[in-house]
Amino acid sequence: MNAGSAADYTLRIAPVTVELAPDHILSTIGYNDTSPGPVLRMREGKTVSVDVINDTDVPELVHWHGMLIPSDVDGVEEEGTPTVPARGRRRFQFTPRPAGSRWYHSHAMAGADLHRGSYTGQFGFVYVDSGNDAGRYDQEIFLSLRDWEPFFTSNMDDDDDDGHGGPQPEKPAMMNTDPNGLEVNSMTYSINDKVLGAGEPIRVKQGQRVLLHLLNASAIENRRIALAGHQFLVIALDGNPVPTPQKVDGILMGAGERVDAIVEMNQPGVWILGATEERIRSSGLGIIVEYENQHRQPQWVPPPRAPWDYTIFGKAGATPAAPDQTIDMVFEKIPGGPGSINHWLVNGKEYPHDGEFVFRQGLRYRLVFHNRSDDSHPLHLHRHMFELVELNGKPTAGIKKDTVIVPAFGRATVDLVADQPGLTLFHCHMQQHMDYGFMALFRYA
Ligand SMILES: [Cu+2]
C-alpha cells in the first residue's frame, strides 16, 4: 500500500478519441488512452493493487462488475467506496474472485448529462484466471458491444427486447396510460472500438474452435447478436460456467451481461457477426469473420427468431433449497410525459429507501423480481452471485449470475446466500433507469 511503489495495474481516466472508422472519430472519456480499456488479466485469489488516476474535472468511480469484493473497493459511492477525486488519484487493493469474465466500468451517476458515467468510454474486460483453464480452443477473443453518441428521444424502438408476445405474469390489470417520457437512444454502434467493416476482421481457419468472450457494455440497451452461418455453444453466463452448455443461433445480452461461447469454424466463407436488428447492424454493431483464403463479400443471414431463454442452460429437474426468507421487489415506471424523463419505483418508492432491504449474514434469500413495466430490465446485484431459480413461471437451477434480464411484465426469481457483509447496491443496469430511481441498497443486519 506504499504510494511510492508501483501498483500491479494503473488505470488513467482521461479524454480519449475513438476512431470508429476513418471518417468517424469521436471524443469521450476512456482508460489508458483507449476505449475499451485494456483487457486486465488477474489470477483468482491473488491480491492486486490498482492505481486509479483521474485526469478529469469530475470525481470518478471504477466498479469491478461481477467480483465478490468488499464495499470499500467495489467502486460504488452508495456502498461507501471513496471516489477518485477530480485531478486526483487513489489506490485500491482487492482479491479478485471468482474466476471468469468480469468487467470494469464507471459507476458515476449521469442524470441528464449524457457525457458522464457509463455513457462514456470508461469500460473494459477483466478476465479472472482460475489457473487451471483447460484451454480447449484455438483462439480467445474479447468483444464488447457498444453504442455511442447517445441522445434523448420519446420515440424508442425496442425490437431487441423479449417479453412482448411471451408470458406476462406481472402485467397489471390497470395500466398507467400516462404518456411516456424521454428515453436514451444512440446513432452509432460498434464492437470494441470499430464499426462493422472498419476494423481488422476476426481471421479464422476451418476446424478452429474460437472462444468468444462477449460483453454488452451499453449504458442503455439490451442487445441480440448472431454470427451468420454458425451457432454459438454457450458455456458460461456472466463468467460462470453453466450446468448445461447449449448451442444457440442468437444471443441476447442485457446491459452489463457477459456470455462466453465457443464457435466451431466449420463453414468457410466471410461472415458478419453482429446485431440481429438491421438498423443497429448497419449503424456499426458488427465485425467480420474471415476464413483463410476466402475473399468474398461478408454475408449476413438472419437467424431463426427464437426467444432467449436462460433456463435451457440450467440443471434439469433440480430443486433449489428452500430459502430462509423471501423478499419481493416490485418495479414500476412513472411515465415522464413529453419532454421529461421517466422515473422508476422499487416497492413504490424511488431510491433511496429507508432501510427496508436487510440481509442477515449466513441466511439464504430468495429475491422475487416483479417487473410491472413494459420494458425489459437487466437487474444487477453487486458483490454477490445469485442463482436463477425461476423465470416467468419456469423453474431452473444451477445458473449463477450477477445480472438478469427480467422481461417486460415478467418475473424472475433468484436465490443467494448472504455471505458478503457490507453495503450492497442493486439496480437496473440501464444508466438512465438507475439514475432515476431504479436502485436499492441492501445492508447487513
Ligand atoms: Cu431498467
Tab-separated table of C-alpha atoms and ligand atoms in Angstrom:
chain	number	residue	atom	x	y	z
A	1	MET	CA	0.000	0.000	0.000
A	2	ASN	CA	3.081	2.207	-0.153
A	3	ALA	CA	2.188	5.033	-2.558
A	4	GLY	CA	5.799	5.113	-3.684
A	5	SER	CA	5.784	1.569	-5.051
A	6	ALA	CA	4.199	0.709	-8.374
A	7	ALA	CA	0.726	-0.802	-8.332
A	8	ASP	CA	0.028	-4.035	-10.229
A	9	TYR	CA	-2.304	-2.110	-12.551
A	10	THR	CA	-2.785	1.554	-13.355
A	11	LEU	CA	-5.949	2.970	-14.889
A	12	ARG	CA	-5.776	6.572	-16.038
A	13	ILE	CA	-9.144	8.197	-16.667
A	14	ALA	CA	-8.806	10.916	-19.293
A	15	PRO	CA	-10.284	12.264	-22.523
A	16	VAL	CA	-9.683	9.971	-25.499
A	17	THR	CA	-10.561	9.919	-29.154
A	18	VAL	CA	-12.072	6.734	-30.559
A	19	GLU	CA	-11.623	6.085	-34.261
A	20	LEU	CA	-14.763	4.103	-35.003
A	21	ALA	CA	-13.949	4.445	-38.710
A	22	PRO	CA	-11.500	6.664	-40.631
A	23	ASP	CA	-14.282	9.205	-41.216
A	24	HIS	CA	-15.888	8.856	-37.781
A	25	ILE	CA	-13.784	9.855	-34.819
A	26	LEU	CA	-15.440	10.720	-31.551
A	27	SER	CA	-14.270	12.233	-28.319
A	28	THR	CA	-15.102	10.677	-24.961
A	29	ILE	CA	-13.501	9.650	-21.653
A	30	GLY	CA	-11.584	6.376	-21.508
A	31	TYR	CA	-8.930	4.375	-19.685
A	32	ASN	CA	-5.222	4.498	-20.572
A	33	ASP	CA	-5.864	6.438	-23.804
A	34	THR	CA	-8.196	3.787	-25.208
A	35	SER	CA	-11.814	2.744	-25.192
A	36	PRO	CA	-12.488	-0.018	-24.435
A	37	GLY	CA	-9.770	-0.006	-21.789
A	38	PRO	CA	-7.143	-2.751	-21.724
A	39	VAL	CA	-8.173	-6.365	-21.028
A	40	LEU	CA	-6.904	-6.851	-17.477
A	41	ARG	CA	-5.929	-10.398	-16.585
A	42	MET	CA	-5.898	-11.280	-12.917
A	43	ARG	CA	-5.333	-14.514	-11.053
A	44	GLU	CA	-8.198	-15.721	-8.869
A	45	GLY	CA	-7.324	-15.324	-5.200
A	46	LYS	CA	-4.133	-13.306	-5.787
A	47	THR	CA	-4.441	-9.847	-4.236
A	48	VAL	CA	-3.863	-6.972	-6.630
A	49	SER	CA	-3.360	-3.235	-6.293
A	50	VAL	CA	-4.817	-0.808	-8.808
A	51	ASP	CA	-3.894	2.853	-9.048
A	52	VAL	CA	-6.725	4.910	-10.476
A	53	ILE	CA	-5.590	8.288	-11.759
A	54	ASN	CA	-8.376	10.717	-12.588
A	55	ASP	CA	-7.315	13.285	-15.177
A	56	THR	CA	-10.810	14.753	-15.495
A	57	ASP	CA	-12.638	17.557	-13.698
A	58	VAL	CA	-15.250	15.358	-12.010
A	59	PRO	CA	-14.955	12.679	-9.297
A	60	GLU	CA	-14.990	9.145	-10.688
A	61	LEU	CA	-15.540	5.561	-9.551
A	62	VAL	CA	-14.258	2.338	-11.115
A	63	HIS	CA	-16.635	-0.535	-10.420
A	64	TRP	CA	-15.412	-4.154	-10.658
A	65	HIS	CA	-18.536	-5.813	-12.009
A	66	GLY	CA	-19.103	-9.446	-11.027
A	67	MET	CA	-16.425	-9.618	-8.327
A	68	LEU	CA	-17.037	-10.732	-4.754
A	69	ILE	CA	-15.074	-7.929	-3.117
A	70	PRO	CA	-15.637	-5.557	-0.163
A	71	SER	CA	-17.827	-2.451	-0.369
A	72	ASP	CA	-14.942	-0.020	0.096
A	73	VAL	CA	-13.256	-1.184	-3.121
A	74	ASP	CA	-16.304	-2.195	-5.189
A	75	GLY	CA	-16.366	1.243	-6.805
A	76	VAL	CA	-19.781	2.412	-5.666
A	77	GLU	CA	-20.299	5.618	-3.738
A	78	GLU	CA	-23.596	4.386	-2.245
A	79	GLU	CA	-21.713	1.429	-0.716
A	80	GLY	CA	-19.095	3.742	0.761
A	81	THR	CA	-16.266	3.370	-1.759
A	82	PRO	CA	-14.343	6.655	-1.717
A	83	THR	CA	-14.434	8.452	-5.072
A	84	VAL	CA	-11.289	9.183	-7.049
A	85	PRO	CA	-11.238	12.986	-6.818
A	86	ALA	CA	-11.093	15.195	-9.895
A	87	ARG	CA	-7.410	15.562	-10.898
A	88	GLY	CA	-6.560	13.131	-8.109
A	89	ARG	CA	-5.613	9.520	-7.620
A	90	ARG	CA	-6.382	6.662	-5.295
A	91	ARG	CA	-5.040	3.141	-4.811
A	92	PHE	CA	-7.388	0.184	-4.393
A	93	GLN	CA	-6.452	-3.302	-3.263
A	94	PHE	CA	-8.622	-6.394	-3.551
A	95	THR	CA	-8.536	-10.123	-4.146
A	96	PRO	CA	-10.221	-10.961	-7.456
A	97	ARG	CA	-12.746	-13.769	-7.396
A	98	PRO	CA	-14.438	-15.779	-8.719
A	99	ALA	CA	-12.692	-16.845	-11.923
A	100	GLY	CA	-14.331	-15.871	-15.176
A	101	SER	CA	-15.321	-12.981	-17.362
A	102	ARG	CA	-15.755	-9.798	-15.305
A	103	TRP	CA	-15.542	-6.168	-16.322
A	104	TYR	CA	-14.800	-2.711	-15.019
A	105	HIS	CA	-16.655	0.499	-15.711
A	106	SER	CA	-17.525	3.919	-14.347
A	107	HIS	CA	-20.209	3.882	-11.671
A	108	ALA	CA	-20.736	7.651	-11.616
A	109	MET	CA	-24.286	8.949	-11.792
A	110	ALA	CA	-25.047	10.761	-15.037
A	111	GLY	CA	-28.603	12.047	-14.711
A	112	ALA	CA	-29.420	14.145	-17.760
A	113	ASP	CA	-25.720	14.515	-18.692
A	114	LEU	CA	-25.089	12.020	-21.497
A	115	HIS	CA	-21.316	12.630	-21.272
A	116	ARG	CA	-20.886	11.043	-17.846
A	117	GLY	CA	-20.815	7.613	-16.201
A	118	SER	CA	-21.381	4.628	-18.455
A	119	TYR	CA	-22.329	6.851	-21.417
A	120	THR	CA	-18.573	7.494	-21.755
A	121	GLY	CA	-15.913	5.088	-22.968
A	122	GLN	CA	-14.970	4.046	-19.411
A	123	PHE	CA	-15.279	0.257	-19.679
A	124	GLY	CA	-13.111	-2.792	-20.218
A	125	PHE	CA	-12.852	-6.530	-19.582
A	126	VAL	CA	-11.239	-8.117	-16.540
A	127	TYR	CA	-10.577	-11.788	-17.014
A	128	VAL	CA	-10.015	-13.631	-13.749
A	129	ASP	CA	-7.992	-16.765	-14.390
A	130	SER	CA	-8.518	-19.836	-12.217
A	131	GLY	CA	-5.051	-21.146	-13.039
A	132	ASN	CA	-6.438	-24.442	-14.323
A	133	ASP	CA	-8.119	-23.405	-17.559
A	134	ALA	CA	-8.212	-26.475	-19.786
A	135	GLY	CA	-7.935	-24.158	-22.826
A	136	ARG	CA	-9.767	-26.297	-25.380
A	137	TYR	CA	-9.803	-23.594	-28.024
A	138	ASP	CA	-7.529	-22.222	-30.729
A	139	GLN	CA	-8.239	-18.512	-30.309
A	140	GLU	CA	-9.643	-16.398	-27.498
A	141	ILE	CA	-11.311	-13.119	-28.464
A	142	PHE	CA	-12.840	-10.365	-26.307
A	143	LEU	CA	-15.744	-8.496	-27.905
A	144	SER	CA	-17.650	-5.678	-26.245
A	145	LEU	CA	-20.875	-4.372	-27.763
A	146	ARG	CA	-21.283	-0.626	-27.571
A	147	ASP	CA	-23.400	2.304	-28.621
A	148	TRP	CA	-22.162	5.875	-28.931
A	149	GLU	CA	-23.440	9.426	-29.294
A	150	PRO	CA	-26.499	8.996	-27.096
A	151	PHE	CA	-29.451	11.379	-27.339
A	152	PHE	CA	-32.858	11.776	-25.724
A	153	THR	CA	-35.921	10.694	-27.645
A	154	SER	CA	-39.562	10.000	-26.956
A	155	ASN	CA	-39.616	7.509	-29.804
A	156	MET	CA	-37.813	4.409	-28.612
A	157	ASP	CA	-37.993	1.199	-30.586
A	158	ASP	CA	-37.164	-1.867	-28.575
A	159	ASP	CA	-37.237	-4.656	-31.126
A	160	ASP	CA	-34.419	-6.308	-29.234
A	161	ASP	CA	-36.461	-6.779	-26.088
A	162	ASP	CA	-38.059	-10.112	-25.401
A	163	GLY	CA	-41.238	-10.395	-23.428
A	164	HIS	CA	-43.637	-8.929	-25.928
A	165	GLY	CA	-45.545	-11.997	-27.062
A	166	GLY	CA	-44.213	-14.163	-24.224
A	167	PRO	CA	-45.841	-14.839	-20.884
A	168	GLN	CA	-46.549	-11.676	-18.899
A	169	PRO	CA	-47.266	-12.839	-15.345
A	170	GLU	CA	-46.776	-9.345	-13.899
A	171	LYS	CA	-48.992	-7.386	-16.281
A	172	PRO	CA	-51.242	-5.246	-14.077
A	173	ALA	CA	-54.992	-5.267	-14.639
A	174	MET	CA	-54.916	-1.458	-14.648
A	175	MET	CA	-52.148	0.154	-16.672
A	176	ASN	CA	-50.739	3.621	-16.138
A	177	THR	CA	-51.547	5.147	-19.530
A	178	ASP	CA	-49.824	8.496	-18.972
A	179	PRO	CA	-47.641	9.459	-21.949
A	180	ASN	CA	-44.137	8.064	-21.881
A	181	GLY	CA	-41.179	10.324	-21.168
A	182	LEU	CA	-37.768	10.572	-22.729
A	183	GLU	CA	-35.518	7.569	-23.146
A	184	VAL	CA	-31.935	7.471	-24.395
A	185	ASN	CA	-31.117	6.121	-27.846
A	186	SER	CA	-27.960	6.096	-29.977
A	187	MET	CA	-26.836	6.878	-33.512
A	188	THR	CA	-23.691	4.812	-33.762
A	189	TYR	CA	-22.726	1.328	-32.660
A	190	SER	CA	-19.544	-0.703	-32.573
A	191	ILE	CA	-17.896	-3.910	-31.437
A	192	ASN	CA	-14.890	-2.886	-29.378
A	193	ASP	CA	-13.795	0.411	-30.943
A	194	LYS	CA	-14.758	-0.192	-34.587
A	195	VAL	CA	-17.921	-0.035	-36.634
A	196	LEU	CA	-18.702	-3.015	-38.841
A	197	GLY	CA	-16.153	-3.243	-41.641
A	198	ALA	CA	-13.770	-0.580	-40.310
A	199	GLY	CA	-11.523	-2.790	-38.189
A	200	GLU	CA	-9.479	-5.919	-38.742
A	201	PRO	CA	-11.657	-8.984	-39.261
A	202	ILE	CA	-11.516	-11.981	-36.947
A	203	ARG	CA	-9.284	-14.284	-39.021
A	204	VAL	CA	-10.010	-17.985	-38.624
A	205	LYS	CA	-9.109	-21.316	-40.190
A	206	GLN	CA	-11.501	-24.124	-40.917
A	207	GLY	CA	-11.747	-26.517	-37.982
A	208	GLN	CA	-10.737	-23.977	-35.334
A	209	ARG	CA	-12.594	-23.583	-32.068
A	210	VAL	CA	-12.830	-19.907	-31.189
A	211	LEU	CA	-13.692	-18.842	-27.646
A	212	LEU	CA	-15.644	-15.580	-27.657
A	213	HIS	CA	-15.907	-13.516	-24.501
A	214	LEU	CA	-18.902	-11.267	-25.154
A	215	LEU	CA	-19.892	-8.235	-23.094
A	216	ASN	CA	-22.798	-5.869	-23.550
A	217	ALA	CA	-21.117	-2.639	-22.447
A	218	SER	CA	-24.054	-0.469	-23.472
A	219	ALA	CA	-25.219	2.114	-20.965
A	220	ILE	CA	-28.807	1.727	-22.009
A	221	GLU	CA	-29.749	-1.161	-24.276
A	222	ASN	CA	-30.173	-4.907	-24.345
A	223	ARG	CA	-28.752	-6.433	-27.489
A	224	ARG	CA	-29.265	-9.554	-29.600
A	225	ILE	CA	-26.447	-10.828	-31.820
A	226	ALA	CA	-25.784	-13.697	-34.214
A	227	LEU	CA	-22.940	-14.994	-36.388
A	228	ALA	CA	-24.171	-15.781	-39.887
A	229	GLY	CA	-23.649	-19.419	-40.855
A	230	HIS	CA	-22.692	-20.503	-37.323
A	231	GLN	CA	-24.036	-21.395	-33.913
A	232	PHE	CA	-22.679	-20.396	-30.523
A	233	LEU	CA	-22.031	-23.052	-27.910
A	234	VAL	CA	-22.793	-21.072	-24.741
A	235	ILE	CA	-20.532	-22.291	-21.929
A	236	ALA	CA	-20.752	-19.502	-19.349
A	237	LEU	CA	-23.168	-16.727	-18.372
A	238	ASP	CA	-21.755	-13.686	-16.548
A	239	GLY	CA	-18.438	-15.548	-16.412
A	240	ASN	CA	-19.823	-18.551	-14.545
A	241	PRO	CA	-19.867	-21.968	-16.277
A	242	VAL	CA	-23.433	-23.135	-16.979
A	243	PRO	CA	-24.659	-26.604	-15.937
A	244	THR	CA	-25.837	-27.418	-19.480
A	245	PRO	CA	-23.900	-25.829	-22.361
A	246	GLN	CA	-26.205	-25.428	-25.365
A	247	LYS	CA	-25.883	-24.405	-28.992
A	248	VAL	CA	-27.933	-21.351	-29.973
A	249	ASP	CA	-28.392	-19.290	-33.142
A	250	GLY	CA	-28.556	-15.963	-31.357
A	251	ILE	CA	-27.601	-14.467	-28.008
A	252	LEU	CA	-29.487	-11.785	-26.079
A	253	MET	CA	-27.441	-9.799	-23.603
A	254	GLY	CA	-28.744	-7.191	-21.207
A	255	ALA	CA	-26.582	-4.162	-20.462
A	256	GLY	CA	-23.829	-5.450	-18.174
A	257	GLU	CA	-24.177	-9.141	-19.005
A	258	ARG	CA	-21.402	-11.380	-20.358
A	259	VAL	CA	-21.612	-14.593	-22.363
A	260	ASP	CA	-18.734	-16.959	-23.108
A	261	ALA	CA	-19.304	-19.074	-26.193
A	262	ILE	CA	-17.308	-21.438	-28.384
A	263	VAL	CA	-17.793	-21.231	-32.134
A	264	GLU	CA	-16.630	-24.129	-34.300
A	265	MET	CA	-15.406	-22.689	-37.558
A	266	ASN	CA	-16.808	-25.212	-39.995
A	267	GLN	CA	-18.414	-23.030	-42.676
A	268	PRO	CA	-15.696	-21.453	-44.865
A	269	GLY	CA	-16.600	-18.008	-46.115
A	270	VAL	CA	-16.690	-14.398	-44.981
A	271	TRP	CA	-19.443	-13.744	-42.440
A	272	ILE	CA	-20.877	-10.999	-40.268
A	273	LEU	CA	-21.073	-11.337	-36.505
A	274	GLY	CA	-23.434	-8.577	-35.452
A	275	ALA	CA	-26.712	-7.239	-34.140
A	276	THR	CA	-29.748	-9.088	-35.488
A	277	GLU	CA	-31.596	-5.776	-35.771
A	278	GLU	CA	-30.812	-4.367	-39.217
A	279	ARG	CA	-30.741	-0.706	-38.143
A	280	ILE	CA	-28.256	-1.427	-35.357
A	281	ARG	CA	-26.007	-3.621	-37.518
A	282	SER	CA	-25.940	-1.158	-40.396
A	283	SER	CA	-25.138	1.591	-37.861
A	284	GLY	CA	-21.994	-0.275	-36.890
A	285	LEU	CA	-22.646	-3.116	-34.463
A	286	GLY	CA	-20.783	-5.965	-36.116
A	287	ILE	CA	-17.440	-7.478	-37.022
A	288	ILE	CA	-16.354	-9.592	-39.988
A	289	VAL	CA	-15.265	-13.205	-39.529
A	290	GLU	CA	-12.991	-14.192	-42.377
A	291	TYR	CA	-11.783	-17.720	-43.119
A	292	GLU	CA	-8.328	-18.228	-44.558
A	293	ASN	CA	-8.198	-17.803	-48.359
A	294	GLN	CA	-11.788	-16.522	-48.564
A	295	HIS	CA	-12.296	-13.136	-50.179
A	296	ARG	CA	-15.977	-12.626	-50.987
A	297	GLN	CA	-18.372	-10.009	-49.666
A	298	PRO	CA	-19.261	-10.515	-45.993
A	299	GLN	CA	-22.537	-12.418	-45.720
A	300	TRP	CA	-25.359	-11.794	-43.278
A	301	VAL	CA	-28.074	-14.391	-42.746
A	302	PRO	CA	-30.854	-13.600	-40.259
A	303	PRO	CA	-31.017	-16.304	-37.584
A	304	PRO	CA	-34.269	-18.145	-36.819
A	305	ARG	CA	-36.215	-15.976	-34.387
A	306	ALA	CA	-36.264	-17.858	-31.098
A	307	PRO	CA	-36.896	-16.258	-27.715
A	308	TRP	CA	-33.891	-16.069	-25.417
A	309	ASP	CA	-34.408	-18.485	-22.550
A	310	TYR	CA	-31.804	-18.721	-19.785
A	311	THR	CA	-33.393	-21.877	-18.412
A	312	ILE	CA	-32.129	-24.084	-21.276
A	313	PHE	CA	-28.647	-23.715	-19.728
A	314	GLY	CA	-29.836	-24.838	-16.268
A	315	LYS	CA	-29.776	-28.120	-14.428
A	316	ALA	CA	-32.873	-30.090	-15.356
A	317	GLY	CA	-35.043	-31.416	-12.543
A	318	ALA	CA	-33.055	-29.845	-9.702
A	319	THR	CA	-34.934	-28.122	-6.906
A	320	PRO	CA	-33.183	-25.323	-5.045
A	321	ALA	CA	-33.029	-25.426	-1.246
A	322	ALA	CA	-35.864	-23.563	0.454
A	323	PRO	CA	-34.866	-20.013	1.393
A	324	ASP	CA	-34.831	-18.683	4.945
A	325	GLN	CA	-36.572	-15.548	3.713
A	326	THR	CA	-38.244	-14.268	0.549
A	327	ILE	CA	-38.010	-10.607	-0.459
A	328	ASP	CA	-40.435	-9.370	-3.099
A	329	MET	CA	-39.295	-6.454	-5.216
A	330	VAL	CA	-41.842	-4.729	-7.451
A	331	PHE	CA	-40.656	-2.423	-10.240
A	332	GLU	CA	-42.883	0.202	-11.836
A	333	LYS	CA	-42.450	3.086	-14.231
A	334	ILE	CA	-43.827	6.575	-13.680
A	335	PRO	CA	-44.120	7.865	-17.249
A	336	GLY	CA	-42.434	11.259	-17.510
A	337	GLY	CA	-44.697	12.703	-20.172
A	338	PRO	CA	-43.489	14.792	-23.120
A	339	GLY	CA	-40.098	16.412	-22.549
A	340	SER	CA	-39.488	14.805	-19.152
A	341	ILE	CA	-37.653	11.692	-18.035
A	342	ASN	CA	-39.426	8.568	-16.762
A	343	HIS	CA	-38.958	7.721	-13.104
A	344	TRP	CA	-38.750	4.250	-11.596
A	345	LEU	CA	-40.101	2.799	-8.383
A	346	VAL	CA	-38.866	-0.120	-6.310
A	347	ASN	CA	-41.670	-1.242	-3.984
A	348	GLY	CA	-43.478	2.027	-4.575
A	349	LYS	CA	-40.530	4.343	-3.930
A	350	GLU	CA	-37.602	5.829	-5.780
A	351	TYR	CA	-34.099	5.353	-4.367
A	352	PRO	CA	-33.166	5.938	-1.557
A	353	HIS	CA	-35.357	3.744	0.619
A	354	ASP	CA	-35.470	3.790	4.390
A	355	GLY	CA	-33.522	0.644	5.132
A	356	GLU	CA	-36.124	-1.880	4.017
A	357	PHE	CA	-33.625	-4.211	2.399
A	358	VAL	CA	-31.716	-6.130	5.048
A	359	PHE	CA	-29.649	-9.308	4.879
A	360	ARG	CA	-28.613	-11.375	7.887
A	361	GLN	CA	-25.258	-12.981	7.373
A	362	GLY	CA	-25.415	-16.681	6.551
A	363	LEU	CA	-29.098	-16.786	5.637
A	364	ARG	CA	-30.396	-17.928	2.292
A	365	TYR	CA	-32.557	-15.354	0.496
A	366	ARG	CA	-34.974	-15.585	-2.375
A	367	LEU	CA	-35.472	-12.325	-4.279
A	368	VAL	CA	-38.563	-12.179	-6.472
A	369	PHE	CA	-38.280	-9.516	-9.192
A	370	HIS	CA	-41.741	-8.401	-10.336
A	371	ASN	CA	-41.369	-6.263	-13.464
A	372	ARG	CA	-44.634	-4.333	-13.769
A	373	SER	CA	-43.352	-2.196	-16.640
A	374	ASP	CA	-43.338	-2.502	-20.411
A	375	ASP	CA	-39.510	-2.569	-20.679
A	376	SER	CA	-37.108	-5.455	-20.138
A	377	HIS	CA	-34.630	-4.580	-17.393
A	378	PRO	CA	-31.151	-6.035	-16.771
A	379	LEU	CA	-31.084	-6.167	-12.961
A	380	HIS	CA	-27.691	-6.247	-11.256
A	381	LEU	CA	-26.759	-7.142	-7.696
A	382	HIS	CA	-23.308	-6.072	-6.559
A	383	ARG	CA	-20.757	-8.149	-4.622
A	384	HIS	CA	-22.836	-11.372	-4.739
A	385	MET	CA	-23.693	-14.115	-7.213
A	386	PHE	CA	-27.277	-15.269	-7.327
A	387	GLU	CA	-28.757	-18.456	-8.717
A	388	LEU	CA	-31.656	-18.138	-11.129
A	389	VAL	CA	-34.461	-20.385	-9.866
A	390	GLU	CA	-37.458	-19.214	-11.886
A	391	LEU	CA	-38.232	-17.180	-14.984
A	392	ASN	CA	-41.845	-16.390	-15.890
A	393	GLY	CA	-43.043	-19.497	-14.085
A	394	LYS	CA	-40.394	-21.841	-15.481
A	395	PRO	CA	-38.225	-23.360	-12.731
A	396	THR	CA	-34.474	-23.772	-13.185
A	397	ALA	CA	-31.324	-24.296	-11.118
A	398	GLY	CA	-27.570	-24.023	-11.297
A	399	ILE	CA	-27.294	-20.804	-13.338
A	400	LYS	CA	-25.142	-18.355	-11.380
A	401	LYS	CA	-25.303	-14.724	-12.444
A	402	ASP	CA	-24.830	-11.159	-11.280
A	403	THR	CA	-27.223	-9.592	-13.804
A	404	VAL	CA	-30.514	-10.951	-15.111
A	405	ILE	CA	-32.908	-9.607	-17.714
A	406	VAL	CA	-36.433	-9.543	-16.361
A	407	PRO	CA	-38.662	-9.343	-19.441
A	408	ALA	CA	-41.415	-6.733	-19.819
A	409	PHE	CA	-44.271	-7.577	-17.433
A	410	GLY	CA	-42.228	-10.632	-16.455
A	411	ARG	CA	-40.871	-12.164	-13.282
A	412	ALA	CA	-37.531	-13.646	-12.306
A	413	THR	CA	-36.670	-15.288	-9.011
A	414	VAL	CA	-33.108	-15.626	-7.731
A	415	ASP	CA	-31.579	-17.228	-4.635
A	416	LEU	CA	-28.446	-16.170	-2.828
A	417	VAL	CA	-26.621	-16.723	0.424
A	418	ALA	CA	-25.849	-13.517	2.299
A	419	ASP	CA	-22.132	-14.130	2.754
A	420	GLN	CA	-20.597	-10.771	1.779
A	421	PRO	CA	-21.137	-8.367	4.685
A	422	GLY	CA	-21.242	-4.706	3.743
A	423	LEU	CA	-23.485	-2.382	1.817
A	424	THR	CA	-24.627	-3.904	-1.451
A	425	LEU	CA	-26.164	-1.998	-4.325
A	426	PHE	CA	-28.927	-3.388	-6.501
A	427	HIS	CA	-30.057	-1.582	-9.650
A	428	CYS	CA	-31.194	-1.710	-13.223
A	429	HIS	CA	-28.044	-1.643	-15.368
A	430	MET	CA	-29.541	0.890	-17.752
A	431	GLN	CA	-27.853	4.074	-16.613
A	432	GLN	CA	-30.934	6.220	-17.098
A	433	HIS	CA	-33.174	3.879	-15.106
A	434	MET	CA	-30.611	3.647	-12.304
A	435	ASP	CA	-30.228	7.415	-12.170
A	436	TYR	CA	-33.989	7.992	-11.990
A	437	GLY	CA	-34.937	5.784	-9.074
A	438	PHE	CA	-34.342	2.151	-10.102
A	439	MET	CA	-31.884	1.351	-7.338
A	440	ALA	CA	-31.921	-0.145	-3.830
A	441	LEU	CA	-29.296	-0.659	-1.142
A	442	PHE	CA	-29.063	-3.855	0.893
A	443	ARG	CA	-27.399	-3.670	4.274
A	444	TYR	CA	-26.357	-6.452	6.601
A	445	ALA	CA	-28.074	-6.503	9.984
B	1	CU	CU	-34.156	-0.633	-16.490
